[in-house]
Amino acid sequence: MGTWDLLAGLPVEIEDYALEGLELEVSSAFSRLSTVIRLRGGGEEGIGEDVTYEGLDQIALQDAGPVQPLDGRWTLGDLCERIGQLDLFPAPPEREVSRRYRCWAFESAALDLALRQAGTTLAAALGREARPLSFVVSIRLGDPSTVEPVRSRLDHYPGMRFKLDPANDWDDELIAALAATGAVDTVDLKGFYKGTVVEVETDVELYRKVAEAFPQAWIEDPDLNEATDEVLRPHRDRITWDAPLHEVADIEALPFQPKTINVKPSRFGSVAEVMAVYDHCEANGIGCYGGGQFELGPGRGQIEYLASLFHPDTPNDVSPAAYHTAALGDGLPQSPLEPRIAATGFRWEEHGA
């Protein structure tokens, strides 16, 4: 029996639903918007979060209101199949991949509602234990890049671990300073973000320097071509993937089987596909670590919950939402996080300062 089979038969009843907009001013040039999906029925409410990045797509969803035909009695499997058939966007999304993000939002809310109506938890339904969750902190190093963002955090929290995005201005001095901290678990080369605000120009020499300077770190999403593949070939055991993965078939299509991958549930787009990915990785000896997409609400706790169940001891890029806004100082939650699962449902209570 596959993992999804343990959930697909759960009964779920929907009477109506509501949408709640969330917003965080990240900088003068960027406001992060997301939408909480609230499915209601049988005296319970199930929640999920749409992490579509484009603000106009979020506003259009919220302005349109709860127009999807979801009311009725279903099994979770039938309901998720129905959600996958619907066009959840009032107007075509700015990016096609956003359809997966929104589908995950509705399906994760449906999963939460089904579990709450059944009076059980995701952990219990899967026969798994929520375990203390290790996490890394993903930060950028400014423009121009400096070691200060890492050092200042380590001054407050000496045990903090990091996921960093090497940039084209990383010179030998900066790389050496970062390596000297011994605190970098993952370097994300952003090889699949061409044409976006986080694009990094593929630089063979940067790849070589980073791979050699951080010999214990995972190397995520390299832009592999003849030159970069040659440089990274000795480090293949540490190459991992994130952005190009949307289904099990994408894992199978990679140029070589990885030792581990980044599992972002919203990127896979459905509960069934996420569970299929976990089953595939377990069957093929592929490890996993979790990743988020700048969730502002319950979506962050849900990906922490999954990481706690399936891969708690890996460098999960799922730091609590307090890290989005909190100034450096005392009181931030530290790794590993003790599990805080709710009495029923697909809910992880937020660790905050």
Short mmCIF file of C-alpha atoms in Angstrom, two decimals:
data_model
loop_
_atom_site.label_atom_id
_atom_site.label_comp_id
_atom_site.label_asym_id
_atom_site.label_seq_id
_atom_site.Cartn_x
_atom_site.Cartn_y
_atom_site.Cartn_z
CA MET A 1 0.00 0.00 0.00
CA GLY A 2 1.37 3.40 -0.97
CA THR A 3 1.45 6.30 1.46
CA TRP A 4 -1.30 8.15 -0.41
CA ASP A 5 -3.55 5.10 -0.06
CA LEU A 6 -3.54 5.64 3.71
CA LEU A 7 -5.22 9.02 3.18
CA ALA A 8 -7.24 8.81 -0.03
CA GLY A 9 -10.20 7.00 1.52
CA LEU A 10 -10.80 9.50 4.31
CA PRO A 11 -14.36 10.91 4.12
CA VAL A 12 -14.66 14.69 3.94
CA GLU A 13 -17.67 16.99 3.85
CA ILE A 14 -17.53 20.59 2.59
CA GLU A 15 -20.32 23.08 3.17
CA ASP A 16 -18.55 26.27 2.11
CA TYR A 17 -15.17 27.96 2.16
CA ALA A 18 -13.55 31.33 2.69
CA LEU A 19 -10.37 33.12 1.66
CA GLU A 20 -8.08 35.19 3.86
CA GLY A 21 -5.39 37.43 2.44
CA LEU A 22 -2.01 37.75 4.17
CA GLU A 23 0.67 40.35 3.44
CA LEU A 24 4.19 41.08 4.62
CA GLU A 25 6.22 44.13 3.63
CA VAL A 26 9.57 42.54 2.89
CA SER A 27 11.25 45.67 1.54
CA SER A 28 10.38 48.95 -0.12
CA ALA A 29 10.28 47.11 -3.44
CA PHE A 30 8.54 43.88 -2.44
CA SER A 31 5.35 42.96 -0.63
CA ARG A 32 4.77 39.23 -0.14
CA LEU A 33 1.12 38.22 -0.51
CA SER A 34 -0.43 34.82 0.12
CA THR A 35 -3.94 33.49 0.62
CA VAL A 36 -5.25 31.14 3.31
CA ILE A 37 -7.88 28.68 2.06
CA ARG A 38 -10.47 27.83 4.73
CA LEU A 39 -12.66 24.83 3.83
CA ARG A 40 -15.57 24.33 6.25
CA GLY A 41 -17.90 21.47 6.96
CA GLY A 42 -19.23 19.25 9.74
CA GLY A 43 -18.39 21.85 12.36
CA GLU A 44 -14.69 21.81 11.39
CA GLU A 45 -12.39 23.94 9.28
CA GLY A 46 -9.44 22.86 7.14
CA ILE A 47 -6.71 25.31 6.20
CA GLY A 48 -4.09 25.58 3.49
CA GLU A 49 -2.01 28.41 2.01
CA ASP A 50 -1.54 29.52 -1.59
CA VAL A 51 2.10 30.58 -2.04
CA THR A 52 1.79 31.89 -5.60
CA TYR A 53 4.45 34.60 -5.79
CA GLU A 54 2.79 37.12 -8.08
CA GLY A 55 0.74 39.59 -6.05
CA LEU A 56 -1.76 40.24 -8.84
CA ASP A 57 -2.62 36.54 -8.95
CA GLN A 58 -3.32 36.61 -5.21
CA ILE A 59 -5.47 39.74 -5.46
CA ALA A 60 -7.49 38.26 -8.32
CA LEU A 61 -8.19 35.12 -6.27
CA GLN A 62 -9.30 37.11 -3.24
CA ASP A 63 -11.44 39.49 -5.32
CA ALA A 64 -13.20 36.60 -7.06
CA GLY A 65 -14.08 35.02 -3.72
CA PRO A 66 -15.09 31.40 -2.98
CA VAL A 67 -16.52 30.44 -6.37
CA GLN A 68 -15.29 26.85 -6.76
CA PRO A 69 -17.90 24.02 -6.65
CA LEU A 70 -16.46 22.06 -3.74
CA ASP A 71 -19.48 21.51 -1.49
CA GLY A 72 -20.67 17.99 -0.89
CA ARG A 73 -19.55 14.69 0.58
CA TRP A 74 -16.38 13.17 -0.85
CA THR A 75 -13.52 10.86 -0.15
CA LEU A 76 -10.29 12.82 0.09
CA GLY A 77 -9.05 11.09 -3.05
CA ASP A 78 -12.13 12.06 -5.06
CA LEU A 79 -12.05 15.62 -3.75
CA CYS A 80 -8.38 16.08 -4.63
CA GLU A 81 -9.05 14.66 -8.08
CA ARG A 82 -11.86 17.20 -8.47
CA ILE A 83 -9.62 20.04 -7.33
CA GLY A 84 -7.05 19.01 -9.91
CA GLN A 85 -9.69 19.28 -12.65
CA LEU A 86 -10.77 22.81 -11.74
CA ASP A 87 -9.31 26.05 -13.05
CA LEU A 88 -8.50 27.74 -9.76
CA PHE A 89 -7.41 31.00 -11.40
CA PRO A 90 -9.98 33.69 -12.28
CA ALA A 91 -7.52 34.83 -14.96
CA PRO A 92 -4.53 32.95 -16.38
CA PRO A 93 -1.63 33.04 -13.91
CA GLU A 94 1.49 35.03 -14.64
CA ARG A 95 3.49 31.78 -14.34
CA GLU A 96 2.09 28.36 -15.24
CA VAL A 97 3.80 26.68 -12.26
CA SER A 98 1.54 28.72 -9.97
CA ARG A 99 -1.28 26.31 -10.82
CA ARG A 100 0.57 23.69 -8.80
CA TYR A 101 0.99 26.05 -5.85
CA ARG A 102 -2.71 26.83 -5.72
CA CYS A 103 -3.73 23.21 -6.14
CA TRP A 104 -1.53 22.33 -3.14
CA ALA A 105 -3.25 25.07 -1.12
CA PHE A 106 -6.72 23.65 -1.71
CA GLU A 107 -5.61 20.03 -1.31
CA SER A 108 -3.70 20.66 1.91
CA ALA A 109 -6.81 22.39 3.29
CA ALA A 110 -8.88 19.36 2.22
CA LEU A 111 -6.42 17.02 3.95
CA ASP A 112 -6.58 19.10 7.13
CA LEU A 113 -10.39 19.12 7.06
CA ALA A 114 -10.66 15.38 6.43
CA LEU A 115 -8.32 14.60 9.33
CA ARG A 116 -10.14 16.98 11.67
CA GLN A 117 -13.52 15.50 10.76
CA ALA A 118 -12.07 12.04 11.41
CA GLY A 119 -10.70 13.18 14.78
CA THR A 120 -7.15 12.13 13.94
CA THR A 121 -3.77 13.59 12.99
CA LEU A 122 -1.65 13.22 9.88
CA ALA A 123 0.99 11.42 11.97
CA ALA A 124 -1.53 8.89 13.21
CA ALA A 125 -3.11 8.38 9.79
CA LEU A 126 0.31 7.62 8.30
CA GLY A 127 1.54 5.60 11.27
CA ARG A 128 4.54 7.91 11.66
CA GLU A 129 6.01 9.80 14.58
CA ALA A 130 6.61 13.55 14.53
CA ARG A 131 10.25 13.96 15.57
CA PRO A 132 12.40 16.98 16.49
CA LEU A 133 12.96 18.99 13.33
CA SER A 134 16.36 20.26 12.24
CA PHE A 135 16.36 23.36 10.03
CA VAL A 136 18.72 25.74 8.31
CA VAL A 137 18.29 29.47 7.80
CA SER A 138 18.23 30.67 4.22
CA ILE A 139 19.57 34.21 3.78
CA ARG A 140 21.07 36.40 1.09
CA LEU A 141 24.28 38.25 1.78
CA GLY A 142 23.42 41.73 0.54
CA ASP A 143 24.47 43.75 -2.47
CA PRO A 144 27.41 43.64 -2.58
CA SER A 145 27.71 40.31 -0.78
CA THR A 146 29.44 40.32 2.62
CA VAL A 147 29.98 37.79 5.38
CA GLU A 148 28.30 40.08 7.93
CA PRO A 149 24.76 38.60 7.70
CA VAL A 150 26.19 35.19 8.64
CA ARG A 151 28.58 36.42 11.32
CA SER A 152 26.00 38.60 13.03
CA ARG A 153 23.58 35.69 13.29
CA LEU A 154 26.26 33.38 14.60
CA ASP A 155 27.16 35.98 17.22
CA HIS A 156 23.62 35.64 18.60
CA TYR A 157 23.10 31.95 17.82
CA PRO A 158 26.40 30.03 17.50
CA GLY A 159 24.64 26.81 16.52
CA MET A 160 22.76 28.27 13.55
CA ARG A 161 23.15 26.50 10.19
CA PHE A 162 22.71 28.12 6.78
CA LYS A 163 21.60 27.64 3.22
CA LEU A 164 23.29 30.27 1.02
CA ASP A 165 22.90 31.35 -2.60
CA PRO A 166 26.36 31.95 -4.13
CA ALA A 167 26.32 35.15 -6.18
CA ASN A 168 28.56 36.32 -8.99
CA ASP A 169 30.34 38.78 -6.71
CA TRP A 170 31.56 36.06 -4.30
CA ASP A 171 35.34 36.50 -4.30
CA ASP A 172 38.04 34.35 -2.74
CA GLU A 173 38.08 36.34 0.50
CA LEU A 174 34.33 36.07 1.03
CA ILE A 175 34.24 32.37 0.19
CA ALA A 176 37.07 31.71 2.65
CA ALA A 177 35.33 33.72 5.38
CA LEU A 178 32.07 31.84 4.89
CA ALA A 179 33.82 28.48 4.83
CA ALA A 180 35.67 29.34 8.03
CA THR A 181 32.36 29.56 9.91
CA GLY A 182 31.75 25.85 9.34
CA ALA A 183 28.04 26.68 9.37
CA VAL A 184 27.04 26.26 5.71
CA ASP A 185 25.00 23.11 5.01
CA THR A 186 23.71 23.91 1.51
CA VAL A 187 24.76 26.14 -1.38
CA ASP A 188 21.99 26.85 -3.89
CA LEU A 189 23.45 27.70 -7.31
CA LYS A 190 20.07 28.85 -8.70
CA GLY A 191 20.74 27.25 -12.06
CA PHE A 192 17.05 27.18 -13.02
CA TYR A 193 16.06 30.78 -12.30
CA LYS A 194 17.09 32.48 -15.52
CA GLY A 195 15.21 35.70 -16.11
CA THR A 196 14.14 36.10 -12.47
CA VAL A 197 15.25 38.51 -9.76
CA VAL A 198 17.44 35.78 -8.21
CA GLU A 199 19.19 34.83 -11.45
CA VAL A 200 22.88 33.97 -11.12
CA GLU A 201 25.06 33.94 -14.21
CA THR A 202 26.55 30.49 -14.67
CA ASP A 203 30.24 30.79 -13.81
CA VAL A 204 32.39 27.66 -14.02
CA GLU A 205 35.05 29.13 -11.75
CA LEU A 206 32.47 30.09 -9.12
CA TYR A 207 31.12 26.53 -9.21
CA ARG A 208 34.61 25.10 -8.71
CA LYS A 209 35.49 27.44 -5.85
CA VAL A 210 32.22 26.86 -4.00
CA ALA A 211 32.32 23.08 -4.41
CA GLU A 212 35.89 22.92 -3.07
CA ALA A 213 35.42 25.47 -0.27
CA PHE A 214 32.37 23.74 1.24
CA PRO A 215 33.25 20.03 0.99
CA GLN A 216 30.43 18.91 3.32
CA ALA A 217 27.65 21.07 1.85
CA TRP A 218 24.90 19.99 -0.51
CA ILE A 219 25.16 21.63 -3.95
CA GLU A 220 21.65 22.48 -5.13
CA ASP A 221 20.40 23.17 -8.64
CA PRO A 222 23.58 23.61 -10.67
CA ASP A 223 23.22 24.68 -14.29
CA LEU A 224 24.88 21.65 -15.82
CA ASN A 225 26.59 22.04 -19.16
CA GLU A 226 29.75 20.43 -20.52
CA ALA A 227 32.04 22.75 -18.55
CA THR A 228 30.16 22.83 -15.23
CA ASP A 229 29.53 19.09 -15.30
CA GLU A 230 33.26 18.48 -15.60
CA VAL A 231 33.99 20.76 -12.64
CA LEU A 232 31.26 19.22 -10.48
CA ARG A 233 31.74 15.58 -11.46
CA PRO A 234 33.94 14.83 -8.41
CA HIS A 235 31.14 16.23 -6.21
CA ARG A 236 28.16 14.41 -7.73
CA ASP A 237 27.31 12.71 -4.45
CA ARG A 238 26.52 16.16 -3.09
CA ILE A 239 24.48 17.50 -6.01
CA THR A 240 20.81 17.87 -5.21
CA TRP A 241 17.80 19.23 -7.06
CA ASP A 242 14.82 21.46 -6.35
CA ALA A 243 13.46 23.80 -9.04
CA PRO A 244 13.15 21.29 -11.91
CA LEU A 245 11.20 18.76 -9.83
CA HIS A 246 7.40 18.73 -10.11
CA GLU A 247 6.61 15.00 -10.18
CA VAL A 248 8.24 11.61 -9.76
CA ALA A 249 8.97 11.48 -13.49
CA ASP A 250 11.20 14.54 -13.13
CA ILE A 251 13.31 12.74 -10.53
CA GLU A 252 13.65 9.76 -12.85
CA ALA A 253 14.66 12.07 -15.72
CA LEU A 254 17.60 13.68 -13.89
CA PRO A 255 21.02 13.16 -15.53
CA PHE A 256 22.00 10.86 -12.66
CA GLN A 257 20.25 9.57 -9.55
CA PRO A 258 20.85 12.01 -6.70
CA LYS A 259 21.63 11.00 -3.14
CA THR A 260 19.03 13.51 -1.93
CA ILE A 261 16.51 16.05 -3.20
CA ASN A 262 14.69 19.12 -1.93
CA VAL A 263 10.99 18.32 -1.45
CA LYS A 264 8.82 21.44 -1.70
CA PRO A 265 5.24 20.19 -1.39
CA SER A 266 3.71 23.18 -3.17
CA ARG A 267 6.05 22.66 -6.12
CA PHE A 268 4.75 19.09 -6.55
CA GLY A 269 1.24 20.47 -6.39
CA SER A 270 -0.85 17.69 -4.89
CA VAL A 271 -0.94 15.55 -1.78
CA ALA A 272 -0.91 12.39 -3.90
CA GLU A 273 2.22 13.46 -5.79
CA VAL A 274 4.06 14.49 -2.63
CA MET A 275 3.36 11.09 -1.10
CA ALA A 276 4.42 9.40 -4.34
CA VAL A 277 7.70 11.32 -4.20
CA TYR A 278 8.33 10.14 -0.65
CA ASP A 279 7.55 6.55 -1.65
CA HIS A 280 9.81 6.78 -4.70
CA CYS A 281 12.70 8.19 -2.71
CA GLU A 282 12.37 5.55 -0.01
CA ALA A 283 12.24 2.76 -2.58
CA ASN A 284 15.30 4.07 -4.43
CA GLY A 285 17.52 5.09 -1.54
CA ILE A 286 17.18 8.83 -2.20
CA GLY A 287 17.23 11.12 0.80
CA CYS A 288 15.09 14.22 1.23
CA TYR A 289 15.17 17.58 2.91
CA GLY A 290 12.33 20.07 3.03
CA GLY A 291 12.00 23.48 1.43
CA GLY A 292 9.54 26.34 1.66
CA GLN A 293 8.25 29.13 -0.53
CA PHE A 294 8.06 32.11 1.83
CA GLU A 295 4.83 31.01 3.50
CA LEU A 296 3.25 33.67 5.70
CA GLY A 297 0.61 31.55 7.40
CA PRO A 298 -0.31 27.92 8.10
CA GLY A 299 1.55 26.64 5.05
CA ARG A 300 4.85 27.02 6.89
CA GLY A 301 3.75 24.80 9.75
CA GLN A 302 2.43 22.20 7.33
CA ILE A 303 5.76 21.79 5.53
CA GLU A 304 7.49 21.64 8.92
CA TYR A 305 5.04 18.88 9.88
CA LEU A 306 5.88 16.85 6.77
CA ALA A 307 9.60 17.31 7.32
CA SER A 308 9.20 16.18 10.93
CA LEU A 309 7.49 12.99 9.75
CA PHE A 310 9.67 12.10 6.77
CA HIS A 311 13.14 13.69 7.10
CA PRO A 312 13.61 15.47 10.43
CA ASP A 313 17.41 15.14 10.65
CA THR A 314 18.34 16.75 7.32
CA PRO A 315 19.11 20.42 6.50
CA ASN A 316 15.48 21.41 6.05
CA ASP A 317 15.05 24.90 4.64
CA VAL A 318 11.89 25.41 6.71
CA SER A 319 12.96 27.86 9.41
CA PRO A 320 10.00 29.21 11.42
CA ALA A 321 8.17 32.24 10.04
CA ALA A 322 9.69 34.35 12.83
CA TYR A 323 12.86 34.42 10.74
CA HIS A 324 11.03 36.33 8.00
CA THR A 325 10.56 39.41 10.13
CA ALA A 326 12.36 39.19 13.44
CA ALA A 327 15.34 41.43 14.06
CA LEU A 328 18.39 39.72 15.43
CA GLY A 329 18.15 39.35 19.16
CA ASP A 330 17.17 36.87 21.80
CA GLY A 331 14.22 34.53 21.58
CA LEU A 332 14.19 33.13 18.06
CA PRO A 333 13.24 29.43 17.94
CA GLN A 334 16.27 27.24 17.46
CA SER A 335 16.99 23.99 15.68
CA PRO A 336 15.87 21.32 16.33
CA LEU A 337 12.24 22.26 16.86
CA GLU A 338 10.20 20.13 19.20
CA PRO A 339 7.07 18.85 17.41
CA ARG A 340 3.94 20.89 18.08
CA ILE A 341 1.26 19.04 16.20
CA ALA A 342 -2.36 19.90 16.84
CA ALA A 343 -4.71 17.35 18.42
CA THR A 344 -6.34 16.76 15.03
CA GLY A 345 -5.66 17.67 11.44
CA PHE A 346 -2.67 18.67 9.35
CA ARG A 347 -1.49 21.45 11.66
CA TRP A 348 1.79 22.34 13.31
CA GLU A 349 1.65 25.13 15.84
CA GLU A 350 4.03 27.93 14.96
CA HIS A 351 7.29 28.34 16.87
CA GLY A 352 7.66 32.08 17.25
CA ALA A 353 9.52 34.69 19.21
#
